[in-house]
Coordinates of C-alpha atoms (C1' of nucleotides) in Angstrom, one line a residue:
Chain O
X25 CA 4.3 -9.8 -10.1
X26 CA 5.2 -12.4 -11.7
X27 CA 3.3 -15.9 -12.4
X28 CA 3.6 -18.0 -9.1
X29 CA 3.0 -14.7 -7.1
X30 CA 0.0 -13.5 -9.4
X31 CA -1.6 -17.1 -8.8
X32 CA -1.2 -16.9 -5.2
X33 CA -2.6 -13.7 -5.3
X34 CA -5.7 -14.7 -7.8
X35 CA -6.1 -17.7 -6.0
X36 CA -6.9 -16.4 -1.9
X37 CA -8.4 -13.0 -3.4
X38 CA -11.0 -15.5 -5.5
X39 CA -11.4 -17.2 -2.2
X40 CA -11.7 -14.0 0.5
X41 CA -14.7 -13.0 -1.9
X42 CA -16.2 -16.2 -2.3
X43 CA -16.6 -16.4 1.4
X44 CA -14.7 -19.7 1.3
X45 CA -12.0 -18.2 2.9
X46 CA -14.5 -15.9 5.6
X47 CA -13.6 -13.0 7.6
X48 CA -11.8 -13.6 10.6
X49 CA -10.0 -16.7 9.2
X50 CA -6.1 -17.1 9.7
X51 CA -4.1 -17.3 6.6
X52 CA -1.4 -19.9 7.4
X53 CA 1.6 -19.5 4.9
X54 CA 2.1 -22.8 4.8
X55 CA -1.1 -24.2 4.3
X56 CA -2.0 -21.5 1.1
X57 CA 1.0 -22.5 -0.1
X58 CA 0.0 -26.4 -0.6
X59 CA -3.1 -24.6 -1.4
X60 CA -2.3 -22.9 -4.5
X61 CA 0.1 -25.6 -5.2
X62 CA 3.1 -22.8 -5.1
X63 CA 5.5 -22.2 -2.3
X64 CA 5.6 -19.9 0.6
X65 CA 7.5 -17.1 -0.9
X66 CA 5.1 -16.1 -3.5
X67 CA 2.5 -16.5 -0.9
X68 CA 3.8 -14.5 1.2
X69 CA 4.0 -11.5 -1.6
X70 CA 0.3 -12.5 -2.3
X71 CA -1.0 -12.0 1.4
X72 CA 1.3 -8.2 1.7
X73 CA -0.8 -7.2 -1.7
X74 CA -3.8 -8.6 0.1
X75 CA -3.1 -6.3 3.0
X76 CA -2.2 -3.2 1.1
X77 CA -5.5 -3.6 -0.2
X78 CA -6.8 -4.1 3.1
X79 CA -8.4 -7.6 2.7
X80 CA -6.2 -9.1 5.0
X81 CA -5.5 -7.2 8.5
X82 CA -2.1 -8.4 10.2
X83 CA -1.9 -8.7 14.2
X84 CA 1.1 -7.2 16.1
X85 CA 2.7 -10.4 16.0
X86 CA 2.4 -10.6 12.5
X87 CA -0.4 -13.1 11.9
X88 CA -2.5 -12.6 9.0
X89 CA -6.3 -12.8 9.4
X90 CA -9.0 -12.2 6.5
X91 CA -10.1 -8.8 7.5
X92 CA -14.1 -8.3 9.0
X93 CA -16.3 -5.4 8.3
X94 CA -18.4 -3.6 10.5
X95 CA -20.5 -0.7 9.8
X96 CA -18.3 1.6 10.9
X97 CA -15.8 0.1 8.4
X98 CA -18.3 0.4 6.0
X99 CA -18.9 3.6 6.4
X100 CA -15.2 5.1 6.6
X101 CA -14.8 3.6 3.0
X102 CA -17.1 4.8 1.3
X103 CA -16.5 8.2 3.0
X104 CA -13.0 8.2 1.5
X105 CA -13.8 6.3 -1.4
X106 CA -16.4 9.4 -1.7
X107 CA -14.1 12.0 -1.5
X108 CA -11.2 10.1 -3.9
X109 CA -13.9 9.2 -6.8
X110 CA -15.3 12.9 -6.3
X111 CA -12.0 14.2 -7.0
X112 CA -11.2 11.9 -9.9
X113 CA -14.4 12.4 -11.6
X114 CA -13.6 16.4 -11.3
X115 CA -10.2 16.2 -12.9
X116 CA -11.4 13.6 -16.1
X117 CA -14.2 16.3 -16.5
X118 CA -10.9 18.4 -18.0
X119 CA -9.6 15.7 -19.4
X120 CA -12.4 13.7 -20.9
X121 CA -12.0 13.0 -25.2
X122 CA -14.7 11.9 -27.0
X123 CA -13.5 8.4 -27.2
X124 CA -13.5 8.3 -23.6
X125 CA -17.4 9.7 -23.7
X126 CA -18.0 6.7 -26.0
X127 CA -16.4 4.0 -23.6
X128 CA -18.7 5.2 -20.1
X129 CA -21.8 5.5 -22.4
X130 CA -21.3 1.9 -23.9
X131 CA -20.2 0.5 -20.3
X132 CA -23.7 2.6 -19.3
X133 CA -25.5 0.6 -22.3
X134 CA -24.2 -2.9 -20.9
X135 CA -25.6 -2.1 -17.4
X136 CA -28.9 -1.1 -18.7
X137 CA -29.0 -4.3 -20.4
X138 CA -28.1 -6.3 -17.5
X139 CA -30.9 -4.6 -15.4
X140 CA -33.7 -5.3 -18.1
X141 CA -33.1 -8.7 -18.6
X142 CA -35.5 -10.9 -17.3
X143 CA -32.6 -12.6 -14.8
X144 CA -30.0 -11.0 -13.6
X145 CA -26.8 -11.6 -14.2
X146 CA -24.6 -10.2 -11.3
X147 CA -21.3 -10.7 -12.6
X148 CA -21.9 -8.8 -15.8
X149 CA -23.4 -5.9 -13.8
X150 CA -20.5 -5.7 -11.8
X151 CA -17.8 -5.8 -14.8
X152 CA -19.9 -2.7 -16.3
X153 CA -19.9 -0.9 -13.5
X154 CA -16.1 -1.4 -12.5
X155 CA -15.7 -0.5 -16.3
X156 CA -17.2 2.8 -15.8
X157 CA -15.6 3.8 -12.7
X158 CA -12.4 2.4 -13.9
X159 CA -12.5 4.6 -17.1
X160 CA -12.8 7.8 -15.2
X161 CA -9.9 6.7 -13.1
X162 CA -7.8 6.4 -15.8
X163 CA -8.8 9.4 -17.6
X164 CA -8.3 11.1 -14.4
X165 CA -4.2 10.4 -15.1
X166 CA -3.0 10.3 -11.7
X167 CA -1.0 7.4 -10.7
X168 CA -1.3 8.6 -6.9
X169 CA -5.1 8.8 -6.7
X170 CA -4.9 5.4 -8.7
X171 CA -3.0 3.8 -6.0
X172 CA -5.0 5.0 -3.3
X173 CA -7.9 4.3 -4.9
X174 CA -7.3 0.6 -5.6
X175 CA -7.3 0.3 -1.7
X176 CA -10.5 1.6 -1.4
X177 CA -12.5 -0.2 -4.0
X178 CA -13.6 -3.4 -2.2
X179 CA -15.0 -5.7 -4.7
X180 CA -17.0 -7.6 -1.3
X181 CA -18.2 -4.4 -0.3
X182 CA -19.6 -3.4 -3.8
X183 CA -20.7 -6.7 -4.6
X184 CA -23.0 -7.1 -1.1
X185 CA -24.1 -3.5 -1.9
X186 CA -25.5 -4.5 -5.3
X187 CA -26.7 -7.6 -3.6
X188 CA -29.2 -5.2 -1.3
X189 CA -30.3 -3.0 -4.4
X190 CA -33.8 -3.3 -5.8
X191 CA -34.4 -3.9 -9.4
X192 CA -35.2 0.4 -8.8
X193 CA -32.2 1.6 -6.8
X194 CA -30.1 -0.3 -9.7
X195 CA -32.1 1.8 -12.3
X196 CA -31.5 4.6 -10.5
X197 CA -27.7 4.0 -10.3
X198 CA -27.5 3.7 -14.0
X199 CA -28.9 7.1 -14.5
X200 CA -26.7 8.4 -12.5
X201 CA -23.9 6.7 -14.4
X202 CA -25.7 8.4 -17.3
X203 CA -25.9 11.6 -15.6
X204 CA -22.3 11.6 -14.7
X205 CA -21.6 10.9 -18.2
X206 CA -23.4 13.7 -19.5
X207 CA -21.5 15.5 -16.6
X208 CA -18.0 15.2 -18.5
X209 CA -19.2 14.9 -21.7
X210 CA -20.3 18.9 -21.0
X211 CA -16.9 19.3 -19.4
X212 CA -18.4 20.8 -16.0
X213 CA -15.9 19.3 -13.3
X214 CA -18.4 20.8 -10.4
X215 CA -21.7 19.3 -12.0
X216 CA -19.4 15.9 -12.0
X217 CA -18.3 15.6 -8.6
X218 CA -21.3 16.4 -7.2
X219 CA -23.1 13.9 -8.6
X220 CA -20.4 11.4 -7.9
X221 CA -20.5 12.4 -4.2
X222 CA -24.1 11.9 -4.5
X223 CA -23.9 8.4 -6.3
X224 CA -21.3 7.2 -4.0
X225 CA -23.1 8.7 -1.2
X226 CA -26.6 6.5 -2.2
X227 CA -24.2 3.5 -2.2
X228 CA -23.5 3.7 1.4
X229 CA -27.3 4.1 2.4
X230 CA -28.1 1.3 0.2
X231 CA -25.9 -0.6 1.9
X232 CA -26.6 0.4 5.4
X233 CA -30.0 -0.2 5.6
X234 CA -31.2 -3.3 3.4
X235 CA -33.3 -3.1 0.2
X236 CA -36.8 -2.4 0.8
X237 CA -38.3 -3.5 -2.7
Chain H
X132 CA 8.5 -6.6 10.6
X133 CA 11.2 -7.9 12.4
X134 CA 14.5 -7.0 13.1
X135 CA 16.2 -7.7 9.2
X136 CA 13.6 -6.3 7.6
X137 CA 13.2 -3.0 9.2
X138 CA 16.9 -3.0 9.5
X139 CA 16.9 -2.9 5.5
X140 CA 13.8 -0.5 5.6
X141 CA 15.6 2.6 7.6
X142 CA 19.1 2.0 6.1
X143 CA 16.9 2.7 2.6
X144 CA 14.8 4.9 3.5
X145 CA 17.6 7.3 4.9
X146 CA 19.6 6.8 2.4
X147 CA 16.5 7.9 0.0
X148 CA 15.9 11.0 2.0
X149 CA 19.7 12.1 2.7
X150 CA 19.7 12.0 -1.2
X151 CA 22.6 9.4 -1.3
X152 CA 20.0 7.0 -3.1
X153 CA 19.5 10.2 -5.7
X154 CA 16.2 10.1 -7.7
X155 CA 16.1 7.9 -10.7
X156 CA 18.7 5.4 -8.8
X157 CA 17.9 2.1 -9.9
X158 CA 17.6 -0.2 -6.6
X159 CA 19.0 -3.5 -7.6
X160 CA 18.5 -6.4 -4.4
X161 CA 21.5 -7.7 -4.4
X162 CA 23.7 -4.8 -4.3
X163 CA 21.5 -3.3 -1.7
X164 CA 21.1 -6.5 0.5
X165 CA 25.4 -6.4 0.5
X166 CA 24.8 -2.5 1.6
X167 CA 22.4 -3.6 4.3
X168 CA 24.2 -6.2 5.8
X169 CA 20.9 -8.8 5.2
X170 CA 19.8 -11.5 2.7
X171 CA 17.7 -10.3 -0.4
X172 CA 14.9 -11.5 1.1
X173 CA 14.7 -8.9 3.8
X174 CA 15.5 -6.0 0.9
X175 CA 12.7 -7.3 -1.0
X176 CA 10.2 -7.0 1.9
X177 CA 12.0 -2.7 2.4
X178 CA 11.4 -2.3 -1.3
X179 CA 7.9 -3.2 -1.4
X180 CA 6.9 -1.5 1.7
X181 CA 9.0 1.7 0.2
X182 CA 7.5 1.4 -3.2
X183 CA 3.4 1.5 -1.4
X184 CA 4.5 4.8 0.4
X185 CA 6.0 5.9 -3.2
X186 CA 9.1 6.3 -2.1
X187 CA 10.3 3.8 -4.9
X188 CA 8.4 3.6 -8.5
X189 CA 9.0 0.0 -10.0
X190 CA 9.1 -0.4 -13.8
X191 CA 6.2 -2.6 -16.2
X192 CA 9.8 -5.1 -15.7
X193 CA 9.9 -5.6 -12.1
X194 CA 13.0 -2.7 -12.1
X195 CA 12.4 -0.6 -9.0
X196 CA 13.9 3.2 -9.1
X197 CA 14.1 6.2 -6.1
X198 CA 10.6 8.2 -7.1
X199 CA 11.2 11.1 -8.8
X200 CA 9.0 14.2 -8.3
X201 CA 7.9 16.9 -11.0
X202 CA 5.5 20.0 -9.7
X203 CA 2.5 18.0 -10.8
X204 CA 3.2 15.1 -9.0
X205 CA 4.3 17.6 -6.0
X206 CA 0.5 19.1 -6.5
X207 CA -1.1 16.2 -6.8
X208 CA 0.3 15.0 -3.5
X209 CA -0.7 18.1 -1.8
X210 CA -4.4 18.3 -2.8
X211 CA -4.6 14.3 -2.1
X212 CA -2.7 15.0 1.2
X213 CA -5.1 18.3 1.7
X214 CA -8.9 16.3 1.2
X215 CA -7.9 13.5 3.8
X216 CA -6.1 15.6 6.7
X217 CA -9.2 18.2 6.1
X218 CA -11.5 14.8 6.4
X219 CA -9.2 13.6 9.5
X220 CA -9.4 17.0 11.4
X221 CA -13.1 17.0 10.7
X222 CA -13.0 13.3 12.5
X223 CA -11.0 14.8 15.3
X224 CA -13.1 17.8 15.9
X225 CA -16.2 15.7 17.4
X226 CA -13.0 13.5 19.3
X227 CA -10.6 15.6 20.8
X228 CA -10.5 16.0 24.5
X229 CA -8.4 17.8 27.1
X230 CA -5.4 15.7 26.8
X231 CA -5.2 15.9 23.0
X232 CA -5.5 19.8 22.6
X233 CA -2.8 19.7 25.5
X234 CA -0.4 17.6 23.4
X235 CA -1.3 20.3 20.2
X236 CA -0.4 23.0 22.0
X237 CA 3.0 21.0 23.4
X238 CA 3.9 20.7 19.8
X239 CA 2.6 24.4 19.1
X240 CA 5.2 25.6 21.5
X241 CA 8.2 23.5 20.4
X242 CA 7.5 24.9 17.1
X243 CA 7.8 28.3 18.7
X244 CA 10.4 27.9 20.2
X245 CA 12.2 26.3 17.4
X246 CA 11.7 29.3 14.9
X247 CA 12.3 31.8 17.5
X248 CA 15.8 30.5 18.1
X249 CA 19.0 32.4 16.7
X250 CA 20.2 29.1 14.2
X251 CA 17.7 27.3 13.2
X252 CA 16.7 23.2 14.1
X253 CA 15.2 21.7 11.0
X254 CA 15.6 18.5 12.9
X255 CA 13.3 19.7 15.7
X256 CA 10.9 21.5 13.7
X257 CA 10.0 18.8 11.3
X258 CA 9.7 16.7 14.5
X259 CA 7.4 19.3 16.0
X260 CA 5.2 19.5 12.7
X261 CA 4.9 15.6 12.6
X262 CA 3.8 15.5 15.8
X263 CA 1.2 18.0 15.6
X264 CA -0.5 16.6 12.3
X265 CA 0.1 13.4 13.7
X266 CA -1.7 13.6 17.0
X267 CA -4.5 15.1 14.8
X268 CA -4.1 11.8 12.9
X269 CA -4.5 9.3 15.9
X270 CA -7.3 11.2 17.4
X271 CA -9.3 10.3 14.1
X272 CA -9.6 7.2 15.3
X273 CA -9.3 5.6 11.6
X274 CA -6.9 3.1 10.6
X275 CA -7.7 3.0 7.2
X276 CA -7.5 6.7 7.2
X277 CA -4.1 6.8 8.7
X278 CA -3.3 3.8 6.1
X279 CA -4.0 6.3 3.2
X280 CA -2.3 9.6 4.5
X281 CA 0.8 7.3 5.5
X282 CA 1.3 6.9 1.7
X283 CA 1.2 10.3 1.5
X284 CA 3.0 12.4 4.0
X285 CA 6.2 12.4 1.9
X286 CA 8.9 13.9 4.2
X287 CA 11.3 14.5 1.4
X288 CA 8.2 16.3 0.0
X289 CA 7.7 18.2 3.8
X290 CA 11.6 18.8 3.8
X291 CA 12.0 20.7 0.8
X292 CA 8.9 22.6 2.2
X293 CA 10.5 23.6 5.1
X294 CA 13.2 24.6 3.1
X295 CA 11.8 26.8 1.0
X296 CA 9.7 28.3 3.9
X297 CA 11.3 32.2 5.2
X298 CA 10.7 32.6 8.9
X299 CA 7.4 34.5 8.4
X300 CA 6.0 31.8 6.3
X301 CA 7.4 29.3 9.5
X302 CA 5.3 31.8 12.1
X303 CA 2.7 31.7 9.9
X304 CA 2.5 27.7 9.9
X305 CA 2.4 28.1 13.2
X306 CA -0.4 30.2 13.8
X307 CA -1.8 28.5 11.6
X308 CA -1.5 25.2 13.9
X309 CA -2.9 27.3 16.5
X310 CA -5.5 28.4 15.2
X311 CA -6.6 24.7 13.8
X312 CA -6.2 23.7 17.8
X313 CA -8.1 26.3 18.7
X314 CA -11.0 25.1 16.2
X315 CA -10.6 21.6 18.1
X316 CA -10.9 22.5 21.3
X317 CA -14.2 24.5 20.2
X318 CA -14.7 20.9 18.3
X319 CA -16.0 22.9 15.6
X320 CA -15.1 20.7 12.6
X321 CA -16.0 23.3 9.8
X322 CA -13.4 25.7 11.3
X323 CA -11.2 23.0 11.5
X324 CA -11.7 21.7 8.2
X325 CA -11.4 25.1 6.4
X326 CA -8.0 26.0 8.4
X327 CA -6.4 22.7 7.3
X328 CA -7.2 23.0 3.7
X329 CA -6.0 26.5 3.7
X330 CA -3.2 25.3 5.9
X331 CA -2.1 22.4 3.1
X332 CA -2.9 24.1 0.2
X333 CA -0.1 27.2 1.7
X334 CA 2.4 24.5 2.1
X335 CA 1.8 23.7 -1.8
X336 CA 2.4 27.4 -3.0
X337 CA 5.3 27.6 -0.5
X338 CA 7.1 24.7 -2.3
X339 CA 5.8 25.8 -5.2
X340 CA 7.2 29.1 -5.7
X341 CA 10.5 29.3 -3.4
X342 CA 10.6 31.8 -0.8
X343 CA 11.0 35.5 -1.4
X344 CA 12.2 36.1 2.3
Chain Q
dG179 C1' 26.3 1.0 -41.9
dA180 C1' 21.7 -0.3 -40.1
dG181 C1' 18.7 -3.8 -38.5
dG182 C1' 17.8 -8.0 -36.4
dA183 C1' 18.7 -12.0 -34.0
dC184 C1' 21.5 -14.5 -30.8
dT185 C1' 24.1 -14.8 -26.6
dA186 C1' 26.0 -13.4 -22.4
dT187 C1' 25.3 -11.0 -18.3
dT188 C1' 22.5 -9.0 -15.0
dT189 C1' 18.5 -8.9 -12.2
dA190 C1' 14.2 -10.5 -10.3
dG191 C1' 11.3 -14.7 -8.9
dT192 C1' 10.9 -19.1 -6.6
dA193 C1' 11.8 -23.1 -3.6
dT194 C1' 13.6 -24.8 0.4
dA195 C1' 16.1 -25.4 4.6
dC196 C1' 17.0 -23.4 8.8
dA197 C1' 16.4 -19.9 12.7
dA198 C1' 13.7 -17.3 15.7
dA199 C1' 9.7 -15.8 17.8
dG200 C1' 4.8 -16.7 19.5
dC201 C1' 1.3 -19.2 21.5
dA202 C1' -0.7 -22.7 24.1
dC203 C1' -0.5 -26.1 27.2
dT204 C1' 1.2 -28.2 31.2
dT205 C1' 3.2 -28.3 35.4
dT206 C1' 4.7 -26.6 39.6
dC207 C1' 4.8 -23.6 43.5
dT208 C1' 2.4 -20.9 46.7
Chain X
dA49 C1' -7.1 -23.0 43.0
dG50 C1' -4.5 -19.4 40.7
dA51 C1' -0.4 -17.5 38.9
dA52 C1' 3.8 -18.0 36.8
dA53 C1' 7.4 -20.2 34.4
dG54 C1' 8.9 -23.7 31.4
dT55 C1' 8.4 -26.6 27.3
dG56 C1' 7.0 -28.1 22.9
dC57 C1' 4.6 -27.1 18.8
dT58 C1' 3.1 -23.8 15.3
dT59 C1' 4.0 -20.0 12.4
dT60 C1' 6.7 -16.5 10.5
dG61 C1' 11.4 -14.5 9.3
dT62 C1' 15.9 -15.1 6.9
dA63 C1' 19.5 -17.0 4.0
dT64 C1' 20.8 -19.2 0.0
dA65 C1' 20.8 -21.8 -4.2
dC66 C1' 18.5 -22.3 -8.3
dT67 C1' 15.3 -20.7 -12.2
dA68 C1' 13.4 -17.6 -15.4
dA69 C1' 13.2 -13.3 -17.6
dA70 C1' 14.9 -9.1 -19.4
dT71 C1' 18.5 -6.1 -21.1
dA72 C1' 22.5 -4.9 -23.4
dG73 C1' 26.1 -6.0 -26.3
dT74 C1' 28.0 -8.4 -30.3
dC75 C1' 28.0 -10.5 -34.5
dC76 C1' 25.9 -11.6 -38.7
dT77 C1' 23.2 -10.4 -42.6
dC78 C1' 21.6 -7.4 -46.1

DNA sequence: GAGGACTATTTAGTATACAAAGCACTTTCT
DNA sequence: AGAAAGTGCTTTGTATACTAAATAGTCCTC
């Protein structure tokens, strides 16, 4: 995309997960348009990327409506994401150079970090964990999965999950981010997945039923 | 989409699939809007929509080319394909009543009775197959699920399958799509699971190495 | 003759005006 | 009063003209 589009699309995505723009809301062409000072056109590429990424659900009579979540939703995605990031984390375990080693284990560091500092700094915990899962992605090589994959990764589903973690069950995921690292670091593609079905597994519940600590 | 739109959509995507928009073709708006009969602006709406089911690969400079396939791309499609039908059988294992096993077995027997004919219907088969794994589909009850796999069921990829398939590996299939309905009507969803991965992963080798008979 | 920059041509992106389709409200008929 | 049809308003779809970017081809320089 190009720079009107990529605005458009920055601008209602920032919005959707900022909850200024909350589920169930209709997304009037028009009226994003004036809002991210661009015209319809690139708007309109903005909302169909929104939807490909399932943000944005469309009615039969093609309305566009920021898309809600139930737990049932919840649950199919991370099912799927499950599977996708188990099969990903299998085929980098082949594929994995020690310069990619290097890059989890420092993206591993930064997340410790985040979790032992006295406050806690939310948006740098999520960039270190999308760095880690975004580097086994890409050494994974496989444009397809990629693709699939970016529909899955819901940055408001992720972010609420964190959200309902305890100071422990975030300590916990970092050594599992550890231990998945160690994982394809010894090259052991069945060692990997398991733990990433585990990991992605422990998100869901996290998620499902609300941080106790 | 409305009426322009999917009029540019079909016209493409048959023209992909006949092979008169040959792999590597670069797609250029214009030039295909004129072929269409539409404005650009429809075109650009089929390309897009073309280009998320992979049809269409679009360069780092906005250039958008027919997808071309290599036996890694092939496999990678199949194993994707194989962990989210195995998942969506698994769904419609614990969903399937009377009146979807009936419609299975409808499709069972048109598949029958295709191969068993003196010349053979490609046509109908590949309609028969669809409906089978797409009744399956519906009866998982996930959109998101359907979302993925419709990225993924590549009939060019099916065709050339079928193609390379001799009519033992066809009967085959097909008990093989009896056997999976059978698991569903016993809603046994490991059965079903382990018949459709088995089932997939066949259709890989089948395509893979062409047909000896 | 090769490399690099400039220009022309091709192609995609954006804005805008107009057309068509939905949706909601009102009005009318039973 | 309820249902159905009609009408106007809202929203999306399409065409087209214009803008920006990228590519290829040419010419100049060394």
């Amino acid at each position: 995309m190009s720079k009107a589009s990529d605005q458009a699309y920055e601008e209602l995505r920032s919005r959707i997960l900022s909850g200024e723009l909350a589920p169930g809301t209709q997304l009037k062409e028009e009226e994003l348009a004036t809002l991210c000072g661009v015209s319809r056109t690139p708007v309109r590429a903005a909302i169909r990327q929104l939807e490909a990424e399932l943000f944005v659900r469309r009615t039969d009579s093609q309305r566009s409506f920021v898309a809600e979540w139930n737990n049932d939703d919840l649950e199919e995605v991370f099912v799927l994401r499950g599977m996708l990031e188990a099969y990903a984390v299998r085929r980098a375990a082949t594929r994995a150079n020690a310069s990619v080693i290097s890059g989890l284990n420092a993206a591993n560091e930064a997340m410790r970090t985040v979790i032992e500092a006295l406050d806690f700094d939310l948006p740098a915990y999520l960039a270190a964990n999308a760095r880690f899962h975004a580097l086994i992605l890409e050494t994974a090589a496989s444009d397809r999965l990629a693709s699939l994959l970016g529909k899955l990764v819901l940055q408001p589903v992720v972010q609420q999950t964190v959200r309902a973690y305890s100071r422990e069950q975030l300590l916990r995921s970092y050594r599992e981010h550890v231990e998945i690292t160690t994982a394809l670091a010894q090259r052991d593609p069945d060692w990997a997945e398991a733990l990433m079905t585990a990991h992605i597994r422990r998100a869901l519940h996290a998620r499902l039923e609300p941080a106790e600590g």
